[in-house]
Coordinates of N, CA, C and O and ligand atoms in Angstrom, one line a residue:
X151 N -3.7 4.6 -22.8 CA -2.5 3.8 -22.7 C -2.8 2.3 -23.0 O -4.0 1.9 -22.7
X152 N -1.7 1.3 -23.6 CA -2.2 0.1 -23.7 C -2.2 -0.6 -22.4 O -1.7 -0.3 -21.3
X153 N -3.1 -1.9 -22.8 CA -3.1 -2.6 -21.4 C -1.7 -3.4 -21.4 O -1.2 -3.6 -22.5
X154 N -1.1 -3.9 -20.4 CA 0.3 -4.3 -20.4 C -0.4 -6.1 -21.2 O -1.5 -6.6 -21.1
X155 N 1.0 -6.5 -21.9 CA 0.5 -8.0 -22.6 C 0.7 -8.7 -21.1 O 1.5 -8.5 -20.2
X156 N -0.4 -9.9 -21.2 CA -1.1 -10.8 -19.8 C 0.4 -11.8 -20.0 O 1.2 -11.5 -20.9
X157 N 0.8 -12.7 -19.1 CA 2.5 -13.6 -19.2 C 1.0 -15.2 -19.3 O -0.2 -15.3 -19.2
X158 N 1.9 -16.1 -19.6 CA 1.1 -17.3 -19.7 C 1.6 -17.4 -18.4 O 2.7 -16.9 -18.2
X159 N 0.7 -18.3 -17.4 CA 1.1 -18.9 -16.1 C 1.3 -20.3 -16.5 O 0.6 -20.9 -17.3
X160 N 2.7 -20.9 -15.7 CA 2.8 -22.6 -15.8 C 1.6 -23.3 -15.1 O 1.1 -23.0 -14.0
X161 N 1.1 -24.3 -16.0 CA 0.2 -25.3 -14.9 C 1.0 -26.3 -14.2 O 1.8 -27.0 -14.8
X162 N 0.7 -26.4 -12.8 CA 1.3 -28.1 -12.5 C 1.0 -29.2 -13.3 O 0.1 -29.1 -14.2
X163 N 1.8 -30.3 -13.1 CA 2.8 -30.2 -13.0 C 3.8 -30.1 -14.3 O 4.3 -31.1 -14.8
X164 N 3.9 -29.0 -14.6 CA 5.3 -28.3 -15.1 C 6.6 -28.5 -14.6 O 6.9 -28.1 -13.5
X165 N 7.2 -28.8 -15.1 CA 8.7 -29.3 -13.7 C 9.4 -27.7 -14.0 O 10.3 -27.5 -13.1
X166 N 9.4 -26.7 -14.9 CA 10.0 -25.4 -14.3 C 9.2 -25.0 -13.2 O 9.7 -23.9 -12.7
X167 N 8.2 -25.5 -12.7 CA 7.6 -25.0 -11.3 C 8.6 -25.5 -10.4 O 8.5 -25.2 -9.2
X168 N 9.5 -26.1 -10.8 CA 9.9 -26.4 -9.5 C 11.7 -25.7 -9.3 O 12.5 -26.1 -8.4
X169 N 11.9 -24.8 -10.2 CA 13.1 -24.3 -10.5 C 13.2 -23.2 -9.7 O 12.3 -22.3 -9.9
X170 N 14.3 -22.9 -8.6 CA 14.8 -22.3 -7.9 C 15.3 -21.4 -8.2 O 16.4 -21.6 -8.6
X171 N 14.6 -19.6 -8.0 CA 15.1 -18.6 -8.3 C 16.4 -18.2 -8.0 O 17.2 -18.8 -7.3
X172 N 16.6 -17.3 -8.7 CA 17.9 -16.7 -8.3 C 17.6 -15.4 -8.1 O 16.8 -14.7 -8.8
X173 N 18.3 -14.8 -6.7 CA 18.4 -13.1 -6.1 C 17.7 -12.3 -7.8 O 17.4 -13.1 -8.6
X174 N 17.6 -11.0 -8.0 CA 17.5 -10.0 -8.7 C 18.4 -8.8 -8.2 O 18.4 -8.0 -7.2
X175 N 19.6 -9.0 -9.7 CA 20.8 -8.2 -9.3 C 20.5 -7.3 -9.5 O 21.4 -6.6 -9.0
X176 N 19.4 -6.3 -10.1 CA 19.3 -5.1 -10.2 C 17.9 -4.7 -10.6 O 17.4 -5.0 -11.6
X177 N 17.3 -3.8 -9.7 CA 15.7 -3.3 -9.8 C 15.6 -2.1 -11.6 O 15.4 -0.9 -11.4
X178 N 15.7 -2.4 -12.4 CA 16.0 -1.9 -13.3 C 14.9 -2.0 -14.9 O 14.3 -3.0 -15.3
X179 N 14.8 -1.1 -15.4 CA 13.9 -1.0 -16.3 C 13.0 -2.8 -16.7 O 11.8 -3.0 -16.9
X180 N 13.9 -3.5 -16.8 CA 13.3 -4.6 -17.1 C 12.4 -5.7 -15.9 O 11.5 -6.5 -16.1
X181 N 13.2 -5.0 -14.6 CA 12.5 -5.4 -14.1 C 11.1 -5.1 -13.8 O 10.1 -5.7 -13.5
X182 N 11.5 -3.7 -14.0 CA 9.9 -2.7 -13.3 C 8.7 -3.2 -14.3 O 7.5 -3.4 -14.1
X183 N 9.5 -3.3 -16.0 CA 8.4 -3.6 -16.8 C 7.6 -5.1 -16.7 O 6.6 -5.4 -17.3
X184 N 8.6 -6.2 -15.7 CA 7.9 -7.4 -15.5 C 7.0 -7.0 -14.5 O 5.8 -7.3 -14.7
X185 N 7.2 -6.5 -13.4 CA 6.6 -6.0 -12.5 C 4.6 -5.6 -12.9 O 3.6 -6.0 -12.4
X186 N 5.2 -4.6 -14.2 CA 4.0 -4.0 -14.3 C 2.9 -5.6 -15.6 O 1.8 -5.5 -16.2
X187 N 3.7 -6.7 -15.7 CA 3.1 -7.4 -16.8 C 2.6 -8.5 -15.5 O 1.6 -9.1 -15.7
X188 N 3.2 -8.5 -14.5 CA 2.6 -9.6 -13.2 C 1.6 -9.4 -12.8 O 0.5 -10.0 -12.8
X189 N 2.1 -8.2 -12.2 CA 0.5 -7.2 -11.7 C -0.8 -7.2 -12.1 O -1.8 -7.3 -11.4
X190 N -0.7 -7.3 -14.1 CA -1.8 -7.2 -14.7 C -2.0 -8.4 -15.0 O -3.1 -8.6 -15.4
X191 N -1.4 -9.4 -15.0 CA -1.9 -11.1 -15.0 C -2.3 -11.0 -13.7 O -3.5 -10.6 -13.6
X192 N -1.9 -11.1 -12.9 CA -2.4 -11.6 -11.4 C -4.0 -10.7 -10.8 O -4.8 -11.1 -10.0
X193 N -4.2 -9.5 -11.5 CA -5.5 -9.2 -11.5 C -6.6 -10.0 -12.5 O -7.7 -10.3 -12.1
X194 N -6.0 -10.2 -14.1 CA -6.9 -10.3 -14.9 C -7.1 -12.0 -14.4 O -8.1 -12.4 -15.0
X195 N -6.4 -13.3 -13.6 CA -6.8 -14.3 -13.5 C -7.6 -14.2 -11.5 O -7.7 -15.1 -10.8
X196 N -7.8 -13.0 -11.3 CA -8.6 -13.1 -10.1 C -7.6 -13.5 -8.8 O -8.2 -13.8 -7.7
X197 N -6.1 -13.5 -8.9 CA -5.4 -13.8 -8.2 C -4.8 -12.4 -6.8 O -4.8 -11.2 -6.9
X198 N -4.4 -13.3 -5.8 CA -4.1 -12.5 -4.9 C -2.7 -12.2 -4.3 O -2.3 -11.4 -3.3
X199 N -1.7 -13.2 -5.4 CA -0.4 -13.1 -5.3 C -0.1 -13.9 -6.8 O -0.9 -14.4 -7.5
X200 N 1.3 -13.6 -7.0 CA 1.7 -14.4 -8.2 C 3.1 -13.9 -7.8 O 3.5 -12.8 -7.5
X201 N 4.0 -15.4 -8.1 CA 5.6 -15.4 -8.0 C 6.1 -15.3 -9.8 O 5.5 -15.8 -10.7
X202 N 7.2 -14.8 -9.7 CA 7.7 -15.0 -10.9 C 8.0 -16.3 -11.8 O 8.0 -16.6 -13.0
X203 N 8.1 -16.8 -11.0 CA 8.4 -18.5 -11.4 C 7.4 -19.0 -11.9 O 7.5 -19.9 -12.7
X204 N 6.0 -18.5 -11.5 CA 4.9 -18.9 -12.2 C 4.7 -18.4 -13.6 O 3.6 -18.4 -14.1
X205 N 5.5 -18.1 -14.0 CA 5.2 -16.8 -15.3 C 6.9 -17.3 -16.4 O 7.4 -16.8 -17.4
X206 N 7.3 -18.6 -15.3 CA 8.5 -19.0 -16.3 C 9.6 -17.9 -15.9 O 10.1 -17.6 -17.0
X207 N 10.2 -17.1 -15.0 CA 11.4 -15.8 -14.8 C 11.5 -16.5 -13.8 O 10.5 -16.9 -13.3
X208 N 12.9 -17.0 -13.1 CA 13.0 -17.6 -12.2 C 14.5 -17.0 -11.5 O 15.6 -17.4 -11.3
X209 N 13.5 -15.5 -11.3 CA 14.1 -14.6 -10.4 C 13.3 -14.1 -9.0 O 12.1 -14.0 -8.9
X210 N 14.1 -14.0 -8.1 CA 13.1 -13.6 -6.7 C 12.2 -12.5 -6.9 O 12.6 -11.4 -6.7
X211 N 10.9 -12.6 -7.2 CA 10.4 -11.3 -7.0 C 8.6 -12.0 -7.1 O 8.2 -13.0 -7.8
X212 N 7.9 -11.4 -6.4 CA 6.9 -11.5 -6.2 C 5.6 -10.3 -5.9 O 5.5 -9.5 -4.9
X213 N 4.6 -10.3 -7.0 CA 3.6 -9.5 -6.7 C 2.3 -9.7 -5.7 O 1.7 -10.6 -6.3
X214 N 1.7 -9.3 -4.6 CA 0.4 -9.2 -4.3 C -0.3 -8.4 -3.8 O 0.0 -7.6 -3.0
X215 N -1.7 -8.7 -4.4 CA -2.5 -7.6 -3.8 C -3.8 -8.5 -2.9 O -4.6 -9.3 -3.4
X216 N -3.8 -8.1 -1.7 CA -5.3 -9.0 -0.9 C -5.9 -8.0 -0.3 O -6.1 -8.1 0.9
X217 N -6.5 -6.7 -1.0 CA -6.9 -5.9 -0.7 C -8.6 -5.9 -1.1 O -9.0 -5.4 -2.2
X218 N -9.3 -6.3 -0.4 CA -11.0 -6.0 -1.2 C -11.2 -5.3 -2.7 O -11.9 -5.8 -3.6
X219 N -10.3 -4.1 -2.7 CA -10.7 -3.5 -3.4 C -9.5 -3.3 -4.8 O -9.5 -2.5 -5.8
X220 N -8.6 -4.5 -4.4 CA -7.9 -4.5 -5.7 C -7.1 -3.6 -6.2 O -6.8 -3.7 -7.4
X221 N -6.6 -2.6 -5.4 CA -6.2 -1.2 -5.6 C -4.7 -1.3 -4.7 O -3.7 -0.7 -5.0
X222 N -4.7 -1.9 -3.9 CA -3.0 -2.2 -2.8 C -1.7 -2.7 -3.7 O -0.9 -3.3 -3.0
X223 N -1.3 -2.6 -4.8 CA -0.2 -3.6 -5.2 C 0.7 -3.7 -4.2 O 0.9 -2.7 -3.4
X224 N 1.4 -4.7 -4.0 CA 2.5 -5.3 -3.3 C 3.5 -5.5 -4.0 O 3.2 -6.4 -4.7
X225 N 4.7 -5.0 -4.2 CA 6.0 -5.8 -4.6 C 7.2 -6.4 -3.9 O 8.0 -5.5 -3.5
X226 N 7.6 -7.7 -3.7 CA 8.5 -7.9 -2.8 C 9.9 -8.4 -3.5 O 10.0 -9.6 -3.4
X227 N 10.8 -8.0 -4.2 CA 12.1 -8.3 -4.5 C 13.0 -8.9 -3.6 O 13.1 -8.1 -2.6
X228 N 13.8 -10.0 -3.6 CA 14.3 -10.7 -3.1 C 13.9 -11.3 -1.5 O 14.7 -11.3 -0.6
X229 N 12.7 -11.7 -1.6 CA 12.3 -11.4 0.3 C 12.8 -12.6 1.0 O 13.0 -13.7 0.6
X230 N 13.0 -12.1 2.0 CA 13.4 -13.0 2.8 C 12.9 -13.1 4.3 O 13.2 -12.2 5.1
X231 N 12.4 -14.1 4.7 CA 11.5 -14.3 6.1 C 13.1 -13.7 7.4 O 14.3 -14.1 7.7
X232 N 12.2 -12.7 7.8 CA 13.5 -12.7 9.3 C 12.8 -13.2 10.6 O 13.3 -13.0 11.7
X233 N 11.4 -13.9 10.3 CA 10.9 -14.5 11.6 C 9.5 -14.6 11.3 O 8.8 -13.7 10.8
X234 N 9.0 -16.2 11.7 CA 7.6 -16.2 11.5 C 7.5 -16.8 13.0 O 8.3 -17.2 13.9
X235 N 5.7 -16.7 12.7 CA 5.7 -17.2 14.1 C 5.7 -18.4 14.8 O 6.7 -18.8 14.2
X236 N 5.4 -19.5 15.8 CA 5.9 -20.6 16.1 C 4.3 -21.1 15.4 O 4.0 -21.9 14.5
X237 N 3.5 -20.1 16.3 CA 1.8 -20.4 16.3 C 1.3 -20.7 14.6 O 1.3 -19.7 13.8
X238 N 0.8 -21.8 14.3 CA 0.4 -21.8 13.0 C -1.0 -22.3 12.8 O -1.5 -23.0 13.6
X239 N -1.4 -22.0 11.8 CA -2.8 -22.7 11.5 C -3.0 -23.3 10.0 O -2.2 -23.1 9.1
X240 N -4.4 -24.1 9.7 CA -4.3 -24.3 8.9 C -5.3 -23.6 7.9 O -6.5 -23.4 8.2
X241 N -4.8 -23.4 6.9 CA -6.2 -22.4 6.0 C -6.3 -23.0 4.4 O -5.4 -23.4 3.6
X242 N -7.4 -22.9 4.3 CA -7.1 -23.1 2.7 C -6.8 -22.3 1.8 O -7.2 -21.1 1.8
X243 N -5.9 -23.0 0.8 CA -4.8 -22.2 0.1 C -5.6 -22.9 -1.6 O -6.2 -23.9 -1.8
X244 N -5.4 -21.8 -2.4 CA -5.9 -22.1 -3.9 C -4.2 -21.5 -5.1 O -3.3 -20.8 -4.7
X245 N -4.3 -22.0 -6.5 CA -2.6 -21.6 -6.7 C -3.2 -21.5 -8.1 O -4.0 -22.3 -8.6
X246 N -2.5 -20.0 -9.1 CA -3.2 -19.6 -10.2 C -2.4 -20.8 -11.1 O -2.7 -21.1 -12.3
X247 N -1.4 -21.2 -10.4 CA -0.7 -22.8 -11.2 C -1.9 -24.3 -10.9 O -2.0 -25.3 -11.6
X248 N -2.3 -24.1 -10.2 CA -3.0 -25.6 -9.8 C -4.5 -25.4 -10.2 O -5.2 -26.1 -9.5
X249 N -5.4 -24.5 -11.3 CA -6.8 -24.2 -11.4 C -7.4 -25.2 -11.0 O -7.4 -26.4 -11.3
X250 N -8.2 -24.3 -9.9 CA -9.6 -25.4 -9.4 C -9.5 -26.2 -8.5 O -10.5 -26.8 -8.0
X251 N -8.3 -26.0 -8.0 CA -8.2 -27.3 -6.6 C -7.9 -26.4 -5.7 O -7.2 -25.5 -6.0
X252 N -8.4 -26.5 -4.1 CA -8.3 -25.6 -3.2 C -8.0 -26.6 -1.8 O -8.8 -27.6 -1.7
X253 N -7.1 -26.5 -0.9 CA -6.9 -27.4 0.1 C -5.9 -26.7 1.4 O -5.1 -25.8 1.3
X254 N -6.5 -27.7 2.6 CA -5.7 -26.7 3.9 C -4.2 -27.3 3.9 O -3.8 -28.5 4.1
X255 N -3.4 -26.2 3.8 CA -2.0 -25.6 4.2 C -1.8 -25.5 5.5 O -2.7 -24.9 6.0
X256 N -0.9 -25.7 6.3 CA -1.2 -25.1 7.5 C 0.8 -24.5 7.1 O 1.9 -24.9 6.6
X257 N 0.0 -22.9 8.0 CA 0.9 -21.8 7.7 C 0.8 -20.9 9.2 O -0.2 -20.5 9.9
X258 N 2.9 -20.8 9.4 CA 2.9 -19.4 10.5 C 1.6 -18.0 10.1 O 1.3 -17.4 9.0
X259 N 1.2 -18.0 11.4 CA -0.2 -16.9 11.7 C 0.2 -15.5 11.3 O -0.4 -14.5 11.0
X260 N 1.7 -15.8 11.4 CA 2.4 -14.1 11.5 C 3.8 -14.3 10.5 O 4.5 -15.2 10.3
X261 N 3.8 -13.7 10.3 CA 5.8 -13.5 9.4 C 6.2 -11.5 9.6 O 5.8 -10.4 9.8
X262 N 7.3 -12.2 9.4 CA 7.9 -10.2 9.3 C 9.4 -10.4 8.0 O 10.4 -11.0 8.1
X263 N 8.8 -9.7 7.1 CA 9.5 -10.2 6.2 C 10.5 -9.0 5.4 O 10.0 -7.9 5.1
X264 N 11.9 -9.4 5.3 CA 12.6 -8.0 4.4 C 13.0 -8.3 3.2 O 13.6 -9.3 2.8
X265 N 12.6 -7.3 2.6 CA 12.3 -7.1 0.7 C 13.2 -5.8 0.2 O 14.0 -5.2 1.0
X266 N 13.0 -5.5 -1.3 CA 12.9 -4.6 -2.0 C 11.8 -4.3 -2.6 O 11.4 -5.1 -3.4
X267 N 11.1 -3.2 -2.2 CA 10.2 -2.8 -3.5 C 10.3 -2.4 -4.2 O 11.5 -2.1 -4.4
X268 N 9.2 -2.0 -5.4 CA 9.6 -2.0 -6.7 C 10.2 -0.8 -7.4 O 10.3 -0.6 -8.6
X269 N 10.5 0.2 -6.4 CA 11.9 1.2 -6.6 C 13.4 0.3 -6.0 O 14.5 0.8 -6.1
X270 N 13.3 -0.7 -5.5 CA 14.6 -1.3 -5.1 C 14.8 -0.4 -4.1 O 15.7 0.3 -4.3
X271 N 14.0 -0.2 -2.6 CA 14.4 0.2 -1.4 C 14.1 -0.6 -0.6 O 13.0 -1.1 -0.9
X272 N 14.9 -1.2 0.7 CA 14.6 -2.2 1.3 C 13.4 -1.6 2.1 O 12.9 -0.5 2.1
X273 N 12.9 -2.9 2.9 CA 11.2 -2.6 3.3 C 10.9 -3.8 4.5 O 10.9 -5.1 4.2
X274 N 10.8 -3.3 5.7 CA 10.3 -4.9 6.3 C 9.0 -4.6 6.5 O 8.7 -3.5 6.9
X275 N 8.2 -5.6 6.3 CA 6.8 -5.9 6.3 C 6.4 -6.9 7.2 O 6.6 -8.1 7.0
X276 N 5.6 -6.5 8.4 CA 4.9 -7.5 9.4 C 3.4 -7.8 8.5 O 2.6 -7.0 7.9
X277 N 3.4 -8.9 8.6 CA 2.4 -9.1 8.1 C 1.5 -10.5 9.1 O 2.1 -11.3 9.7
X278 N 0.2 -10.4 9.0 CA -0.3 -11.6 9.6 C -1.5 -11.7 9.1 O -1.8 -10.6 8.7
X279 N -3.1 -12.9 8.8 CA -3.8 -13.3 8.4 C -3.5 -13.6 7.1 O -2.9 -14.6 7.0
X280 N -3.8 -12.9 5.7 CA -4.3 -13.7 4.4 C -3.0 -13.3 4.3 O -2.2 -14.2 4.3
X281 N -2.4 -11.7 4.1 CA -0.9 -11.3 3.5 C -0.1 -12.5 3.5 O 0.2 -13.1 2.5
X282 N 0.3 -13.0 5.7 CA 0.9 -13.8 5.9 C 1.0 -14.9 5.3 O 2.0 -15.5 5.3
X283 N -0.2 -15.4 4.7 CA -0.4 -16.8 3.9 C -0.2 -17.2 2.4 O -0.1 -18.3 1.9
X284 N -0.4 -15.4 1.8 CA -0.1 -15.2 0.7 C 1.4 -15.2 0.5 O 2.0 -15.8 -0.4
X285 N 2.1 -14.4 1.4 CA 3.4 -14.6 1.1 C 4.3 -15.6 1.3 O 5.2 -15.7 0.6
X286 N 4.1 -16.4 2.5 CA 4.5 -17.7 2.3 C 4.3 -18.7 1.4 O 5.2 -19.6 1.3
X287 N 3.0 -18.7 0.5 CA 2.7 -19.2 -0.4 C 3.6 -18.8 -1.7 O 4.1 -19.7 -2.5
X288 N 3.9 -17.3 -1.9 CA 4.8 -17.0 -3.3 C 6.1 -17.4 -2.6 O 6.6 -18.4 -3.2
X289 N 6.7 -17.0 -1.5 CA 7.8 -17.5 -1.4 C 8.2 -18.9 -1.7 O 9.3 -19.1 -2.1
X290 N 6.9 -20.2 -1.4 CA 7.3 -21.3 -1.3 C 7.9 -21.5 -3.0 O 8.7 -22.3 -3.4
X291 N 7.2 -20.5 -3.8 CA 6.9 -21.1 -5.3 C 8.6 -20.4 -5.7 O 9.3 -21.1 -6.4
X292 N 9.1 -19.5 -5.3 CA 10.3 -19.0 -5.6 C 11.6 -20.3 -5.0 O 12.8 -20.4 -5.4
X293 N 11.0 -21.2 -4.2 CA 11.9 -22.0 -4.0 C 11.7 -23.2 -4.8 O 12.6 -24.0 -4.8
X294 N 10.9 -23.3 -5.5 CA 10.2 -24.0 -6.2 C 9.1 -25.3 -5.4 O 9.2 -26.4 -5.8
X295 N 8.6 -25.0 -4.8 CA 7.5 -25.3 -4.2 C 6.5 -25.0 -4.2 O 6.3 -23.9 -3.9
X296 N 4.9 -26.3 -4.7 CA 3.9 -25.6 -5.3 C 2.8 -26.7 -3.3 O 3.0 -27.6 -2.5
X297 N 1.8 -25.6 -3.5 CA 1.3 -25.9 -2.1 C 0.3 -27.0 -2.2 O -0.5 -27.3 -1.3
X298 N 0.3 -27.9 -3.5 CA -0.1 -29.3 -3.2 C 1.0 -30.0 -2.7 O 0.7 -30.7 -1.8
X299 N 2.6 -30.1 -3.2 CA 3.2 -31.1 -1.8 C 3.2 -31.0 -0.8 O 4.0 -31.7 -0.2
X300 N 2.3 -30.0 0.0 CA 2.3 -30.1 1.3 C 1.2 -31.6 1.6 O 1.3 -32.2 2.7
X301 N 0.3 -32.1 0.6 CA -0.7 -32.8 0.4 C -0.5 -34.1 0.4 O 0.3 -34.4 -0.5
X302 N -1.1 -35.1 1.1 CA -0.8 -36.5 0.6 C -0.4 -37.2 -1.0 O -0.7 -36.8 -2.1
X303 N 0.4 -38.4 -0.7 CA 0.5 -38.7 -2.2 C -0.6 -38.9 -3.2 O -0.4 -38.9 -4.5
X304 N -1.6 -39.1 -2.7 CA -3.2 -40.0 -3.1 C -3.6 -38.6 -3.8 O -3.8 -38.4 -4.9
X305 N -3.6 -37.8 -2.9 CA -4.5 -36.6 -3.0 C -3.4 -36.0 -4.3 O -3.9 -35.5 -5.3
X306 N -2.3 -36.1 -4.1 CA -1.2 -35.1 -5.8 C -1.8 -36.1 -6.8 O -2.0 -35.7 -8.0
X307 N -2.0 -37.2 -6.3 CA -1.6 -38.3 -7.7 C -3.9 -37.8 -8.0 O -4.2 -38.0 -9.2
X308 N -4.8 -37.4 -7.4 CA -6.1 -37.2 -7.8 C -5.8 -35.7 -8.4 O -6.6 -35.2 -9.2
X309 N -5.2 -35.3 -8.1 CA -5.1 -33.5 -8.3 C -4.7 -33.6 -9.8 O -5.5 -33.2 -10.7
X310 N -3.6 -33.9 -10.1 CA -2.7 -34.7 -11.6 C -3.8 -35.0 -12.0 O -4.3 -33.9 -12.0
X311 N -4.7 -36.0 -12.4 CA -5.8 -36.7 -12.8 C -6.5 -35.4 -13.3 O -6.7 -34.9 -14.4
X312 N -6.7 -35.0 -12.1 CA -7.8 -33.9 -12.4 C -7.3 -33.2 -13.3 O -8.0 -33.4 -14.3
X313 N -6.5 -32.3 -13.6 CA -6.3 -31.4 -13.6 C -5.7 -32.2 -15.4 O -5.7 -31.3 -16.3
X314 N -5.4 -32.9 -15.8 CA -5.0 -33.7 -16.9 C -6.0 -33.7 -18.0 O -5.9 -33.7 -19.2
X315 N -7.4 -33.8 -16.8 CA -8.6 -34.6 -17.5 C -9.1 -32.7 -18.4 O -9.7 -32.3 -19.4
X316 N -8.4 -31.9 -17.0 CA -9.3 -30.7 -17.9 C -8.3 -30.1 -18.6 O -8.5 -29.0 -19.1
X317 N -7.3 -30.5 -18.8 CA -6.4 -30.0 -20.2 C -7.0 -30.9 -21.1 O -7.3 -30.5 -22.2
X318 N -7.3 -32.1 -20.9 CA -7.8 -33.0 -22.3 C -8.8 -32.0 -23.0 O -8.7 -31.4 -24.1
X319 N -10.3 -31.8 -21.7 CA -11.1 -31.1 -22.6 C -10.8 -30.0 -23.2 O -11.3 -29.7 -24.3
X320 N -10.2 -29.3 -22.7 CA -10.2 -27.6 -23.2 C -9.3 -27.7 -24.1 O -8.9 -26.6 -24.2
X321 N -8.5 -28.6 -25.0 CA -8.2 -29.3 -26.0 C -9.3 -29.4 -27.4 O -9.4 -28.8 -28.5
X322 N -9.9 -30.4 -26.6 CA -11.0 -30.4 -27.5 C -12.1 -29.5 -27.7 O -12.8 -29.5 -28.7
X323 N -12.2 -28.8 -26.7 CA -12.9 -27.5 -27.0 C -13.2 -27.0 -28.4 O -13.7 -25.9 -28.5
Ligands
K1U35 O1 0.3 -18.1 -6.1 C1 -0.7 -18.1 -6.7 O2 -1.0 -18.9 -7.6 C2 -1.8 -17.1 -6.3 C3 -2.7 -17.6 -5.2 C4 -2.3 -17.0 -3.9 C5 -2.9 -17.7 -2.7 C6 -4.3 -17.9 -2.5 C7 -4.8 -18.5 -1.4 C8 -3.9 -18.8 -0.4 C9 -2.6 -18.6 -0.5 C10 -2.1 -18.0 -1.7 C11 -4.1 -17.2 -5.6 O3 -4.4 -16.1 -5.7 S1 -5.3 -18.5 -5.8 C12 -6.8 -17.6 -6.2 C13 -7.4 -16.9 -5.1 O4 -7.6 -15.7 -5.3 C14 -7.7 -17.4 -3.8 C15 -8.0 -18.7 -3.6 C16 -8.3 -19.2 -2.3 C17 -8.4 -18.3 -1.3 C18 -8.2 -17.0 -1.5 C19 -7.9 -16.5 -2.7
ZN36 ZN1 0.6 -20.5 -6.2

């Protein structure tokens, strides 16, 4: 069988990164086949989550997998947090939109979250350590929130730089 075609991911800052999903009115052939085109981007860039919004579809749905072994997929269609926890920490967070820059987030320890998976049946999911952090992380991007503005201004306005300087080269490449 073919391999599914890879989606281009937005780089920050892209200002559709910051575009606010809308629900998915129906789990349906086109969805399942974005499904299966996320999946296989979000493996082939070494990623452990990817929101649709990153891929330009700026519908609620989010794939991940934080399984060692690469084999777990996750699908969460329309999710929605029904409780995280008070207790939070901070961890460092990396974003297949932001290449190369990695920095602490501080994120609820626990969440319990209700979805649709990728047959469109609802699903609540407790999750807590990397899941928990992964999913708050796609969720933030479905709202259109990328996890450097949690970051001082100094540190967006060096990240921009950076991240400018390496589209210049790989230009000239
Ligand atoms: O949303 C994304 O771009 C995917 C992102 C998910 C994520 C990673 C780390 C913390 C929270 C959310 C990535 O997969 S970045 C690449 C990566 O695999 C990674 C980076 C740092 C720590 C662990 C994994
Ligand atoms: Zn991200």
């Amino acid at each position: 069988m073919n391999s599914p075609e890879l989606l281009p991911i937005l780089c920050y800052p892209d200002p559709r990164l910051h575009t606010v999903a809308q629900p998915v009115v129906a789990v349906d052939d086109r969805i399942r086949a974005l499904i299966v085109r996320m999946l296989a981007t979000m493996y082939d860039a070494n990623g452990i989550g990817l929101a649709a919004t990153q891929v330009d579809v700026h519908e609620r749905l989010i794939v991940i997998d934080v399984s060692e072994t690469r084999d777990q997929p996750m699908v969460l269609i329309n999710p929605e947090i029904e409780w995280a926890s008070d207790e939070k920490r901070k961890g460092e967070e990396g974003c297949l939109s932001v290449p190369g820059i990695y920095d602490g987030v501080e994120r609820s320890v626990a969440v319990r979250v209700r979805a649709l998976d990728g047959e469109g049946k609802s699903r609540v999911i407790e999750a807590e350590g990397m899941l928990a952090v992964c999913i708050q992380h796609e969720m933030d991007h479905l709202m259109g929130k990328v996890f450097v503005e949690y970051l001082s201004m100094l540190k967006r306005t060096r990240i921009k730089g950076k991240l400018a300087k390496a589209r210049r080269e790989a230009e000239r490449a």
